[in-house]
CSV table of C-alpha atoms in Angstrom, one decimal:
chain,number,residue,atom,x,y,z
A,1,UNK,CA,135.0,113.4,77.1
A,2,UNK,CA,134.7,109.9,78.4
A,3,UNK,CA,133.9,111.6,82.1
A,4,UNK,CA,131.0,113.9,80.8
A,5,UNK,CA,129.9,110.6,78.9
A,6,UNK,CA,130.1,108.9,82.4
A,7,UNK,CA,128.0,112.3,83.8
A,8,UNK,CA,125.3,111.3,81.3
A,9,UNK,CA,125.0,107.6,81.3
A,10,UNK,CA,124.7,108.4,85.2
A,11,UNK,CA,122.1,111.0,84.8
A,12,UNK,CA,119.9,108.3,82.3
A,13,UNK,CA,120.2,105.8,85.6
A,14,UNK,CA,118.8,108.0,87.3
A,15,UNK,CA,115.8,108.9,85.8
A,16,UNK,CA,114.9,105.3,85.1
A,17,UNK,CA,115.7,104.8,88.6
A,18,UNK,CA,112.7,108.0,89.4
A,19,UNK,CA,110.7,106.1,86.4
A,20,UNK,CA,110.1,102.5,88.3
A,21,UNK,CA,109.9,104.4,92.3
A,22,UNK,CA,107.1,106.4,90.9
A,23,UNK,CA,105.7,102.9,89.8
A,24,UNK,CA,107.3,100.8,93.0
A,25,UNK,CA,105.2,103.6,95.1
A,26,UNK,CA,102.0,104.0,93.4
A,27,UNK,CA,102.0,100.1,93.5
A,28,UNK,CA,102.7,98.7,96.6
A,29,UNK,CA,100.9,101.7,98.6
A,30,UNK,CA,97.6,100.7,96.7
A,31,UNK,CA,98.4,96.7,96.6
A,32,UNK,CA,99.3,96.9,100.6
A,33,UNK,CA,96.5,99.0,101.6
A,34,UNK,CA,94.1,96.2,99.3
A,35,UNK,CA,96.1,93.3,101.4
A,36,UNK,CA,96.2,95.4,104.6
A,37,UNK,CA,99.9,94.5,104.5
A,38,UNK,CA,101.5,96.3,106.6
A,39,UNK,CA,105.4,95.6,105.5
A,40,UNK,CA,104.1,95.9,101.7
A,41,UNK,CA,102.4,99.5,102.3
A,42,UNK,CA,106.2,100.3,104.4
A,43,UNK,CA,107.8,99.6,101.4
A,44,UNK,CA,106.1,101.6,98.9
A,45,UNK,CA,106.0,104.8,101.6
A,46,UNK,CA,109.9,104.0,101.6
A,47,UNK,CA,110.0,104.5,97.9
A,48,UNK,CA,108.6,107.7,97.6
A,49,UNK,CA,110.7,108.6,100.6
A,50,UNK,CA,113.9,107.5,97.9
A,51,UNK,CA,112.2,110.1,95.1
A,52,UNK,CA,113.3,112.7,96.9
A,53,UNK,CA,116.8,111.8,97.3
A,54,UNK,CA,117.0,110.7,93.7
A,55,UNK,CA,115.9,113.5,92.6
A,56,UNK,CA,118.8,116.0,94.4
A,57,UNK,CA,121.2,113.7,92.3
A,58,UNK,CA,119.2,114.5,89.3
A,59,UNK,CA,119.9,118.5,89.9
A,60,UNK,CA,123.4,117.3,90.8
A,61,UNK,CA,124.3,115.2,87.9
A,62,UNK,CA,122.5,117.8,85.5
A,63,UNK,CA,125.1,120.4,86.8
A,64,UNK,CA,128.0,117.7,86.2
A,65,UNK,CA,126.8,117.2,81.9
A,66,UNK,CA,126.6,121.0,81.5
A,67,UNK,CA,129.7,122.2,83.6
A,68,UNK,CA,127.8,124.6,86.7
A,69,UNK,CA,128.8,124.4,90.1
A,70,UNK,CA,127.2,122.3,92.7
A,71,UNK,CA,127.7,124.3,95.6
A,72,UNK,CA,123.6,125.4,95.6
A,73,UNK,CA,122.7,121.9,94.9
A,74,UNK,CA,124.7,120.7,97.8
A,75,UNK,CA,122.8,122.9,99.9
A,76,UNK,CA,120.0,121.5,98.7
A,77,UNK,CA,120.8,118.0,99.2
A,78,UNK,CA,121.8,118.7,102.9
A,79,UNK,CA,118.3,120.6,103.6
A,80,UNK,CA,116.5,116.8,101.6
A,81,UNK,CA,118.5,114.8,103.6
A,82,UNK,CA,117.3,116.4,107.1
A,83,UNK,CA,113.7,116.1,105.6
A,84,UNK,CA,114.5,112.0,104.0
A,85,UNK,CA,115.7,111.6,108.3
A,86,UNK,CA,112.5,112.9,109.1
A,87,UNK,CA,109.9,111.3,107.9
A,88,UNK,CA,111.9,108.2,107.2
A,89,UNK,CA,112.2,108.4,111.3
A,90,UNK,CA,108.1,108.7,111.4
A,91,UNK,CA,107.4,106.0,109.5
A,92,UNK,CA,109.5,103.5,111.5
A,93,UNK,CA,107.5,104.5,113.6
A,94,UNK,CA,104.5,104.2,112.4
A,95,UNK,CA,105.9,100.6,111.1
A,96,UNK,CA,106.3,99.3,114.2
A,97,UNK,CA,103.1,100.4,115.7
A,98,UNK,CA,101.8,99.0,112.9
A,99,UNK,CA,103.4,96.1,112.9
A,100,UNK,CA,102.6,95.4,117.0
A,101,UNK,CA,99.0,96.3,115.9
A,102,UNK,CA,99.1,93.3,113.5
A,103,UNK,CA,100.3,90.6,115.4
A,104,UNK,CA,98.1,91.7,118.9
A,105,UNK,CA,95.5,90.5,115.6
A,106,UNK,CA,93.9,93.7,115.1
A,107,UNK,CA,94.3,93.3,110.9
A,108,UNK,CA,95.2,90.4,108.5
A,109,UNK,CA,97.1,90.4,105.6
A,110,UNK,CA,95.4,88.9,102.9
A,111,UNK,CA,97.3,87.8,99.6
A,112,UNK,CA,98.1,90.3,97.1
A,113,UNK,CA,99.5,89.2,93.3
A,114,UNK,CA,100.8,93.0,92.2
A,115,UNK,CA,102.3,93.5,95.2
A,116,UNK,CA,104.1,90.1,94.5
A,117,UNK,CA,104.8,90.7,91.0
A,118,UNK,CA,106.0,94.4,92.2
A,119,UNK,CA,108.7,93.2,94.5
A,120,UNK,CA,109.7,90.6,92.3
A,121,UNK,CA,111.0,92.7,90.2
A,122,UNK,CA,111.9,95.4,92.5
A,123,UNK,CA,114.4,92.9,93.4
A,124,UNK,CA,115.9,92.0,89.9
A,125,UNK,CA,115.7,95.9,89.3
A,126,UNK,CA,117.4,97.5,92.0
A,127,UNK,CA,120.6,94.8,91.9
A,128,UNK,CA,120.7,95.8,88.7
A,129,UNK,CA,121.1,99.8,89.0
A,130,UNK,CA,123.0,99.3,92.1
A,131,UNK,CA,126.0,97.2,90.0
A,132,UNK,CA,125.9,99.9,87.5
A,133,UNK,CA,125.3,102.4,89.7
A,134,UNK,CA,128.3,101.8,92.1
A,135,UNK,CA,130.7,101.0,89.1
A,136,UNK,CA,129.5,104.5,87.5
A,137,UNK,CA,130.0,106.2,91.0
A,138,UNK,CA,133.6,104.5,91.2
A,139,UNK,CA,134.7,106.1,87.7
A,140,UNK,CA,133.4,109.8,88.3
A,141,UNK,CA,134.6,110.0,91.4
A,142,UNK,CA,131.0,110.9,92.8
A,143,UNK,CA,130.8,110.0,96.6
A,144,UNK,CA,126.4,110.4,96.1
A,145,UNK,CA,125.9,108.9,93.1
A,146,UNK,CA,127.1,105.6,95.3
A,147,UNK,CA,125.9,106.6,98.5
A,148,UNK,CA,122.9,105.9,95.6
A,149,UNK,CA,124.0,102.4,94.9
A,150,UNK,CA,124.0,101.5,98.3
A,151,UNK,CA,120.2,103.1,99.0
A,152,UNK,CA,119.6,101.1,95.8
A,153,UNK,CA,120.6,97.6,97.6
A,154,UNK,CA,118.5,98.6,100.6
A,155,UNK,CA,115.6,99.2,98.5
A,156,UNK,CA,115.8,95.4,96.9
A,157,UNK,CA,116.4,94.3,100.7
A,158,UNK,CA,112.9,96.1,101.3
A,159,UNK,CA,111.5,94.0,98.5
A,160,UNK,CA,112.7,90.6,98.9
A,161,UNK,CA,111.5,91.2,102.4
A,162,UNK,CA,108.4,91.9,101.3
A,163,UNK,CA,107.9,89.2,98.8
A,164,UNK,CA,108.7,86.7,101.3
A,165,UNK,CA,106.4,88.4,103.4
A,166,UNK,CA,103.6,88.0,100.4
A,167,UNK,CA,104.7,84.3,99.1
A,168,UNK,CA,103.8,82.9,102.6
A,169,UNK,CA,100.9,84.4,103.1
A,170,UNK,CA,99.6,83.4,99.6
A,171,UNK,CA,101.2,79.7,100.0
A,172,UNK,CA,100.8,79.2,103.4
A,173,UNK,CA,98.6,81.7,105.1
A,174,UNK,CA,100.8,82.8,107.2
A,175,UNK,CA,99.7,86.0,108.7
A,176,UNK,CA,102.1,86.4,111.2
A,177,UNK,CA,105.3,86.7,108.5
A,178,UNK,CA,103.6,90.4,108.2
A,179,UNK,CA,104.0,91.7,111.1
A,180,UNK,CA,107.3,90.0,111.5
A,181,UNK,CA,108.5,91.3,107.7
A,182,UNK,CA,107.1,94.7,108.2
A,183,UNK,CA,110.1,94.9,111.4
A,184,UNK,CA,112.2,93.8,109.3
A,185,UNK,CA,111.8,96.6,107.0
A,186,UNK,CA,111.8,99.1,109.6
A,187,UNK,CA,115.2,98.5,110.5
A,188,UNK,CA,116.4,98.9,107.2
A,189,UNK,CA,114.5,102.2,107.9
A,190,UNK,CA,115.8,102.8,110.5
A,191,UNK,CA,119.4,103.1,108.5
A,192,UNK,CA,118.2,104.3,106.5
A,193,UNK,CA,117.9,107.4,108.4
A,194,UNK,CA,120.9,107.0,110.2
A,195,UNK,CA,122.7,107.5,107.1
A,196,UNK,CA,120.5,110.7,105.8
A,197,UNK,CA,120.9,112.3,109.2
A,198,UNK,CA,124.7,112.0,109.1
A,199,UNK,CA,124.7,113.4,105.9
A,200,UNK,CA,122.5,116.4,106.6
A,201,UNK,CA,125.0,117.8,109.0
A,202,UNK,CA,128.7,116.9,107.3
A,203,UNK,CA,130.5,119.7,106.2
């Protein structure tokens, strides 16, 4: 009974994650385009890709709550992981290319109060979600939930990187920070892509 309650709590956390990711992705992409911020746009695009893994985990936890067999979901999880790895790889290429374009002076970031608010809220929320998911994942013995907790940590780091970039531009007009932040986010994206690829090829 306790395990069932924990699974239900984990499911609620995932729905909170999905709800916020939708808000985060929509706001970050819009604000990133408006501010010509490669870092903020990349952060928003990565959030969209995270919806894949969050959706699969919701299916997994729903089956666990209902006492169903997870074999079908595991197969879908592998397919989703392959798609995620490919999309993340493309995103990393975009970030590197766009950062280089910006560094050579073809684009200049402008201030984005909305982007700063979204990034600040995302850092705080993702840290809380990561801690909660990690505890529940250990209690339930769920590697998938613990992996999702790790993804929330990465999301928090990405948000913090975007926030530093936006704050530096707002306070000091350091437009060169944005492409450097985009390259740092590209590093996190490559890590996510590698982990997704490894997960897709697990037996």
